[in-house]
Coordinates of C-alpha atoms in Angstrom, one line a residue:
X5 CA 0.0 0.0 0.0
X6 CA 1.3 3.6 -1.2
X7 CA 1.6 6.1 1.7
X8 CA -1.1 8.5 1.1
X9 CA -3.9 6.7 -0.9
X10 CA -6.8 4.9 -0.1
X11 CA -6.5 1.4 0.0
X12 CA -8.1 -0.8 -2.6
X13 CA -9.2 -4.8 -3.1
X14 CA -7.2 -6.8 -5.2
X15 CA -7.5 -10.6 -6.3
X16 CA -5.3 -13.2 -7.0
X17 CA -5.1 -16.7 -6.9
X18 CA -3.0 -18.6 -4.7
X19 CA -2.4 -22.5 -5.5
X20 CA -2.8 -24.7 -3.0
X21 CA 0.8 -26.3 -3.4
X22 CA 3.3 -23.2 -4.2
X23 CA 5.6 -25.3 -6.4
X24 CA 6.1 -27.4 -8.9
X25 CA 3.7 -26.9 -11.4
X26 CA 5.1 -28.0 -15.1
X27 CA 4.7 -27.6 -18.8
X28 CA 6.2 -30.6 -20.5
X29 CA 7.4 -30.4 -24.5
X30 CA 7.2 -34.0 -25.2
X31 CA 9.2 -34.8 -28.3
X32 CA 8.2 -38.3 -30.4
X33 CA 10.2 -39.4 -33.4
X34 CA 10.9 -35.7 -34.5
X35 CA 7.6 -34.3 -33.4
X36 CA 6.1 -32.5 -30.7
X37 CA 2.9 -34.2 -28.7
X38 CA 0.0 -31.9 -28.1
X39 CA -3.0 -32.7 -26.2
X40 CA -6.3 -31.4 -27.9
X41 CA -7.7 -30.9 -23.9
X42 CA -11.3 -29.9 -22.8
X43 CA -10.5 -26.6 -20.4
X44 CA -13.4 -26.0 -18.5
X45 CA -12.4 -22.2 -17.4
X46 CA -13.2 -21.5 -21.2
X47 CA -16.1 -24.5 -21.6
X48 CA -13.8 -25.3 -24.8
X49 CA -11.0 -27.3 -26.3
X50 CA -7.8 -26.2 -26.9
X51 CA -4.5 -27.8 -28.6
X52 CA -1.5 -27.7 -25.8
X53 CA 1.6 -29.2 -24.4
X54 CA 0.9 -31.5 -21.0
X55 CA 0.9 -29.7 -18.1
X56 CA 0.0 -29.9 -14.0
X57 CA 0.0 -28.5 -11.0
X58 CA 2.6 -28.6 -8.3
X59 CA 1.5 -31.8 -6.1
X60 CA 2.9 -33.6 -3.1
X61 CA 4.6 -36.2 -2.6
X62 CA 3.7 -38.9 -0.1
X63 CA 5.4 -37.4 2.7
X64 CA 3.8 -33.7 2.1
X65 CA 6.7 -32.6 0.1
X66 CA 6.3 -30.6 -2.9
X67 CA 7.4 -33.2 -5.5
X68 CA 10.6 -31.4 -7.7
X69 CA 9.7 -30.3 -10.9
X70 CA 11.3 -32.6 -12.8
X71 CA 9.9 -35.2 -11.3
X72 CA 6.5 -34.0 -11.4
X73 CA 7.2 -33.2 -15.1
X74 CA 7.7 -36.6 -16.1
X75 CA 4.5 -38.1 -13.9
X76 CA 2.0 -35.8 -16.0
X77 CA 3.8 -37.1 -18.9
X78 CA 3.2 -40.5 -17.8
X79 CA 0.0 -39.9 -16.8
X80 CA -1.3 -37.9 -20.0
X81 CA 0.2 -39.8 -22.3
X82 CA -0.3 -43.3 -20.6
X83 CA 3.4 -44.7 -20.5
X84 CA 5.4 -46.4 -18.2
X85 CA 8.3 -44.3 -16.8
X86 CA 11.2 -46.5 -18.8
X87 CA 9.3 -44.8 -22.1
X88 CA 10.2 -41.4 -21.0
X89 CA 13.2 -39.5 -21.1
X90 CA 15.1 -37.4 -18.8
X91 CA 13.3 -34.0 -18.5
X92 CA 15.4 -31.4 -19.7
X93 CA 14.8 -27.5 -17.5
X94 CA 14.4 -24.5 -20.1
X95 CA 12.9 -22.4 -17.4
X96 CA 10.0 -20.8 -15.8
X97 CA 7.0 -18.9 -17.1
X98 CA 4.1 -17.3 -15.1
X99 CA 1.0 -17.1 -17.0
X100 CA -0.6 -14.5 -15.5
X101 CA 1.4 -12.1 -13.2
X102 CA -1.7 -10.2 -12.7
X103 CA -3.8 -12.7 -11.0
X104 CA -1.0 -15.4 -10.1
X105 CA 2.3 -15.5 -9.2
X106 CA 3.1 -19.1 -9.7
X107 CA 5.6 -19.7 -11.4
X108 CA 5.7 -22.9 -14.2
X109 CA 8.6 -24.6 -14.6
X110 CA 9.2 -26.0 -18.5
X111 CA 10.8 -29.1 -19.2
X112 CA 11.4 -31.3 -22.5
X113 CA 11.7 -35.0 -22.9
X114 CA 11.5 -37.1 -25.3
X115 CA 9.6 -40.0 -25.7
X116 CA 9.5 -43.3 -26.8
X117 CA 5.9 -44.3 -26.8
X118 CA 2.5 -42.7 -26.0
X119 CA -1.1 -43.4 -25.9
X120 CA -4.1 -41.2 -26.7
X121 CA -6.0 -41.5 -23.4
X122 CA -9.4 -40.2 -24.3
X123 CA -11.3 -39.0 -21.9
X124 CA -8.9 -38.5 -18.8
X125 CA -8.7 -34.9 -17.7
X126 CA -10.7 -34.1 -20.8
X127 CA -8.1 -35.0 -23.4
X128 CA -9.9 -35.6 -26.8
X129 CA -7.1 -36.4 -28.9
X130 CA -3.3 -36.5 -29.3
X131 CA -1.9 -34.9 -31.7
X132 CA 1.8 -34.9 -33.7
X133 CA 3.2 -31.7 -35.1
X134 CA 6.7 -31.0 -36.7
X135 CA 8.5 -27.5 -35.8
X136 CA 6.8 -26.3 -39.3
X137 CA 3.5 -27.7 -38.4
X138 CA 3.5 -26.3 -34.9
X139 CA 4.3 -22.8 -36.3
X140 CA 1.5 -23.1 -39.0
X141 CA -0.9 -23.9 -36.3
X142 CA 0.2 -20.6 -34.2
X143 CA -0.3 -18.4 -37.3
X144 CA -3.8 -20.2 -37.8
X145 CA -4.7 -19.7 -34.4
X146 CA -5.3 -23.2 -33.6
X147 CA -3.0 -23.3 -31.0
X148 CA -3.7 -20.1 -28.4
X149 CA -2.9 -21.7 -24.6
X150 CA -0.2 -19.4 -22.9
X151 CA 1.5 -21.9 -21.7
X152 CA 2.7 -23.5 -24.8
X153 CA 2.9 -20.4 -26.4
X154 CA 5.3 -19.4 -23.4
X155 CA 7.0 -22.9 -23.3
X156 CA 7.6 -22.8 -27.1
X157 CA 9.6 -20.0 -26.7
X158 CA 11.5 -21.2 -24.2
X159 CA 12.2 -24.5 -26.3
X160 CA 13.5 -21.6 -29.1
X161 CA 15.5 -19.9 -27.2
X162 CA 17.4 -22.7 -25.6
X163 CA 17.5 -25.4 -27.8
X164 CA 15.7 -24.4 -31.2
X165 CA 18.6 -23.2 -32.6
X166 CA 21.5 -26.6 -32.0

Protein backbone atom coordinates (compact mmCIF):
# COMPACT_ATOMS: atom_id res chain seq x y z
CA UNK A 1 0.00 0.00 0.00
CA UNK A 2 1.28 3.61 -1.18
CA UNK A 3 1.61 6.10 1.65
CA UNK A 4 -1.14 8.49 1.13
CA UNK A 5 -3.85 6.68 -0.93
CA UNK A 6 -6.78 4.92 -0.15
CA UNK A 7 -6.49 1.40 0.03
CA UNK A 8 -8.11 -0.81 -2.59
CA UNK A 9 -9.23 -4.78 -3.07
CA UNK A 10 -7.23 -6.84 -5.25
CA UNK A 11 -7.53 -10.56 -6.31
CA UNK A 12 -5.28 -13.15 -6.96
CA UNK A 13 -5.14 -16.75 -6.90
CA UNK A 14 -3.04 -18.56 -4.67
CA UNK A 15 -2.42 -22.54 -5.54
CA UNK A 16 -2.78 -24.68 -2.98
CA UNK A 17 0.83 -26.32 -3.43
CA UNK A 18 3.31 -23.22 -4.20
CA UNK A 19 5.59 -25.30 -6.39
CA UNK A 20 6.10 -27.44 -8.91
CA UNK A 21 3.71 -26.92 -11.45
CA UNK A 22 5.09 -28.01 -15.05
CA UNK A 23 4.74 -27.55 -18.77
CA UNK A 24 6.20 -30.60 -20.54
CA UNK A 25 7.44 -30.44 -24.45
CA UNK A 26 7.23 -34.04 -25.20
CA UNK A 27 9.16 -34.76 -28.27
CA UNK A 28 8.16 -38.34 -30.37
CA UNK A 29 10.24 -39.39 -33.35
CA UNK A 30 10.91 -35.71 -34.46
CA UNK A 31 7.64 -34.29 -33.38
CA UNK A 32 6.12 -32.53 -30.66
CA UNK A 33 2.91 -34.21 -28.66
CA UNK A 34 0.01 -31.94 -28.08
CA UNK A 35 -2.99 -32.67 -26.20
CA UNK A 36 -6.31 -31.44 -27.87
CA UNK A 37 -7.67 -30.94 -23.87
CA UNK A 38 -11.28 -29.92 -22.79
CA UNK A 39 -10.46 -26.58 -20.37
CA UNK A 40 -13.43 -26.05 -18.45
CA UNK A 41 -12.39 -22.23 -17.36
CA UNK A 42 -13.22 -21.49 -21.18
CA UNK A 43 -16.14 -24.55 -21.57
CA UNK A 44 -13.77 -25.28 -24.75
CA UNK A 45 -11.03 -27.34 -26.31
CA UNK A 46 -7.82 -26.22 -26.90
CA UNK A 47 -4.46 -27.76 -28.64
CA UNK A 48 -1.55 -27.66 -25.78
CA UNK A 49 1.63 -29.16 -24.40
CA UNK A 50 0.92 -31.55 -21.03
CA UNK A 51 0.86 -29.68 -18.05
CA UNK A 52 0.01 -29.90 -13.95
CA UNK A 53 -0.02 -28.49 -11.01
CA UNK A 54 2.62 -28.64 -8.26
CA UNK A 55 1.48 -31.84 -6.14
CA UNK A 56 2.87 -33.62 -3.10
CA UNK A 57 4.61 -36.20 -2.57
CA UNK A 58 3.70 -38.93 -0.12
CA UNK A 59 5.37 -37.43 2.67
CA UNK A 60 3.77 -33.68 2.12
CA UNK A 61 6.70 -32.60 0.10
CA UNK A 62 6.33 -30.59 -2.95
CA UNK A 63 7.37 -33.22 -5.52
CA UNK A 64 10.56 -31.43 -7.66
CA UNK A 65 9.73 -30.25 -10.92
CA UNK A 66 11.27 -32.62 -12.80
CA UNK A 67 9.91 -35.16 -11.33
CA UNK A 68 6.48 -34.04 -11.44
CA UNK A 69 7.19 -33.23 -15.12
CA UNK A 70 7.65 -36.59 -16.11
CA UNK A 71 4.50 -38.12 -13.87
CA UNK A 72 2.00 -35.82 -16.00
CA UNK A 73 3.78 -37.11 -18.87
CA UNK A 74 3.16 -40.55 -17.84
CA UNK A 75 -0.04 -39.91 -16.79
CA UNK A 76 -1.26 -37.87 -20.04
CA UNK A 77 0.18 -39.83 -22.34
CA UNK A 78 -0.33 -43.33 -20.65
CA UNK A 79 3.38 -44.65 -20.55
CA UNK A 80 5.35 -46.36 -18.19
CA UNK A 81 8.29 -44.30 -16.79
CA UNK A 82 11.22 -46.46 -18.83
CA UNK A 83 9.33 -44.84 -22.11
CA UNK A 84 10.23 -41.44 -21.05
CA UNK A 85 13.19 -39.51 -21.13
CA UNK A 86 15.12 -37.41 -18.79
CA UNK A 87 13.32 -34.02 -18.48
CA UNK A 88 15.35 -31.38 -19.72
CA UNK A 89 14.76 -27.52 -17.51
CA UNK A 90 14.41 -24.48 -20.10
CA UNK A 91 12.89 -22.40 -17.37
CA UNK A 92 9.98 -20.78 -15.80
CA UNK A 93 7.04 -18.89 -17.10
CA UNK A 94 4.14 -17.29 -15.14
CA UNK A 95 1.04 -17.14 -16.96
CA UNK A 96 -0.62 -14.51 -15.54
CA UNK A 97 1.39 -12.09 -13.19
CA UNK A 98 -1.66 -10.16 -12.74
CA UNK A 99 -3.84 -12.66 -11.01
CA UNK A 100 -1.02 -15.36 -10.06
CA UNK A 101 2.26 -15.48 -9.22
CA UNK A 102 3.09 -19.06 -9.72
CA UNK A 103 5.61 -19.72 -11.44
CA UNK A 104 5.67 -22.91 -14.22
CA UNK A 105 8.55 -24.63 -14.62
CA UNK A 106 9.19 -25.99 -18.47
CA UNK A 107 10.79 -29.15 -19.24
CA UNK A 108 11.42 -31.25 -22.45
CA UNK A 109 11.67 -35.00 -22.92
CA UNK A 110 11.50 -37.13 -25.28
CA UNK A 111 9.57 -40.02 -25.73
CA UNK A 112 9.45 -43.30 -26.77
CA UNK A 113 5.85 -44.29 -26.82
CA UNK A 114 2.48 -42.72 -26.02
CA UNK A 115 -1.13 -43.37 -25.94
CA UNK A 116 -4.08 -41.24 -26.69
CA UNK A 117 -5.97 -41.49 -23.45
CA UNK A 118 -9.42 -40.18 -24.31
CA UNK A 119 -11.31 -38.98 -21.87
CA UNK A 120 -8.91 -38.55 -18.78
CA UNK A 121 -8.68 -34.93 -17.67
CA UNK A 122 -10.68 -34.06 -20.82
CA UNK A 123 -8.11 -34.97 -23.45
CA UNK A 124 -9.92 -35.62 -26.79
CA UNK A 125 -7.14 -36.37 -28.87
CA UNK A 126 -3.33 -36.46 -29.33
CA UNK A 127 -1.94 -34.85 -31.74
CA UNK A 128 1.79 -34.88 -33.69
CA UNK A 129 3.20 -31.73 -35.12
CA UNK A 130 6.71 -30.98 -36.67
CA UNK A 131 8.48 -27.50 -35.82
CA UNK A 132 6.75 -26.29 -39.26
CA UNK A 133 3.50 -27.65 -38.38
CA UNK A 134 3.49 -26.27 -34.92
CA UNK A 135 4.33 -22.84 -36.34
CA UNK A 136 1.49 -23.09 -38.95
CA UNK A 137 -0.89 -23.87 -36.26
CA UNK A 138 0.20 -20.59 -34.17
CA UNK A 139 -0.26 -18.44 -37.29
CA UNK A 140 -3.76 -20.18 -37.79
CA UNK A 141 -4.75 -19.74 -34.37
CA UNK A 142 -5.27 -23.24 -33.56
CA UNK A 143 -2.97 -23.31 -31.03
CA UNK A 144 -3.66 -20.07 -28.37
CA UNK A 145 -2.90 -21.66 -24.62
CA UNK A 146 -0.22 -19.44 -22.91
CA UNK A 147 1.50 -21.92 -21.69
CA UNK A 148 2.74 -23.45 -24.81
CA UNK A 149 2.91 -20.40 -26.37
CA UNK A 150 5.29 -19.41 -23.44
CA UNK A 151 7.04 -22.92 -23.33
CA UNK A 152 7.62 -22.80 -27.05
CA UNK A 153 9.62 -19.96 -26.71
CA UNK A 154 11.47 -21.18 -24.21
CA UNK A 155 12.25 -24.45 -26.31
CA UNK A 156 13.46 -21.59 -29.07
CA UNK A 157 15.50 -19.95 -27.23
CA UNK A 158 17.35 -22.69 -25.56
CA UNK A 159 17.55 -25.43 -27.78
CA UNK A 160 15.74 -24.43 -31.23
CA UNK A 161 18.60 -23.19 -32.56
CA UNK A 162 21.49 -26.57 -31.95
Amino acid sequence: QEKGKKPYTYERLVPTVPQGAVVVIPKYQEKWILLEQFRHAMRDYQTAFPRGYGELDKSGNCLAGAVNACKEICEELGVDEAMVGKPRYLGDVVADSGVCGNKVAVYMVEVKEYKVQVGYEGIQNVRLMSDEEFVAAMKEKEINDGFTLAAWSLYRANVGEE
